[in-house]
Coordinates of C-alpha atoms in Angstrom, one line a residue:
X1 CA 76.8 -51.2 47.4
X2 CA 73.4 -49.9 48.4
X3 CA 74.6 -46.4 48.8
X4 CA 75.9 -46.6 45.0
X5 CA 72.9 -48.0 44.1
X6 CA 70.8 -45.4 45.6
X7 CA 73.1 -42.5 44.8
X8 CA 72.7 -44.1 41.2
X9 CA 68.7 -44.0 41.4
X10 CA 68.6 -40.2 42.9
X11 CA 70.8 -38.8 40.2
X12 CA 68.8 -40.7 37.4
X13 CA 65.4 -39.5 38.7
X14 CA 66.8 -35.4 38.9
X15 CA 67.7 -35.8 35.6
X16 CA 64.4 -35.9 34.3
X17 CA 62.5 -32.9 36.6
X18 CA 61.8 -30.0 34.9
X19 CA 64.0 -26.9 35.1
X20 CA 63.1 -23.6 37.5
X21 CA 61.5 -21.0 35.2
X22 CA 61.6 -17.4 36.7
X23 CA 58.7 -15.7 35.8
X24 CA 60.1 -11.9 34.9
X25 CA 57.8 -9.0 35.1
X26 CA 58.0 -6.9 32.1
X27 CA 56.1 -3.4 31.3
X28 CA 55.2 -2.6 27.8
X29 CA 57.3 0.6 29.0
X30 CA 61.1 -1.0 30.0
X31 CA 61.5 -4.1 28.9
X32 CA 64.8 -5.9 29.0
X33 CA 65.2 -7.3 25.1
X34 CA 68.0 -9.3 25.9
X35 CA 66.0 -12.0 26.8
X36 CA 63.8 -12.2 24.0
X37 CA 63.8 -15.3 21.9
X38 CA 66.2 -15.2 19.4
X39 CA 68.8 -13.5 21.5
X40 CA 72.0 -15.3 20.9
X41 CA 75.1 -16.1 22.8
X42 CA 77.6 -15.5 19.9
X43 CA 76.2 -11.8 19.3
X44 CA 73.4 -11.1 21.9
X45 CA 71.0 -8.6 21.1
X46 CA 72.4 -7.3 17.9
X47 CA 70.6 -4.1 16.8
X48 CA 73.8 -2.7 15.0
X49 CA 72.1 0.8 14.1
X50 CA 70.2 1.4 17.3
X51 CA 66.6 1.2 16.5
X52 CA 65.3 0.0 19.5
X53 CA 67.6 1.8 21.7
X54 CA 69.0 0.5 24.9
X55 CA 68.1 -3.1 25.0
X56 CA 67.9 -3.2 28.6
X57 CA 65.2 -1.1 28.5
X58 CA 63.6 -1.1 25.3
X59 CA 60.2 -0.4 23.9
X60 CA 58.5 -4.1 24.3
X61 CA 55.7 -2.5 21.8
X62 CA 58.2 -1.3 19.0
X63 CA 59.7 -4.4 19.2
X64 CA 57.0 -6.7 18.9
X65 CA 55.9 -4.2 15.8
X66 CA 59.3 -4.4 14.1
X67 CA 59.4 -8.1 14.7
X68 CA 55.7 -8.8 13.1
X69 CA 56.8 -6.9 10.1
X70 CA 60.3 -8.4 10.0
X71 CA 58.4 -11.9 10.1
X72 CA 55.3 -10.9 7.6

């Protein structure tokens, strides 16, 4: 009964920590859009006529442009 009970307590309390966050390192020169809010599991990064490129290693600066203006 005190094992249950304490196996009970332990799972409550890890509910409730945060989650890990990776911190990713990202040049303004490669820069992996996938990850970029907005990003989707259904289509992912969809850039159907290939403006930006590769997205794994996209232009961070042309995409922060085009999103501005997409936004303005």
């Amino acid at each position: 009964m005190k094992f249950l009970t304490t196996a009970l307590l332990v799972s409550s309390a890890t509910a409730f920590t945060p989650a890990p966050v990776g911190k990713a390192s990202v040049s303004a020169l490669s820069a992996d859009l996938t990850t970029e809010i907005g990003v989707q599991t259904p289509l992912g990064f969809f850039d159907p006529i290939g403006v930006l490129g590769d997205p794994k290693n996209g232009n961070l600066e042309d995409f922060n442009r085009l999103r501005y203006i997409e936004l303005k």
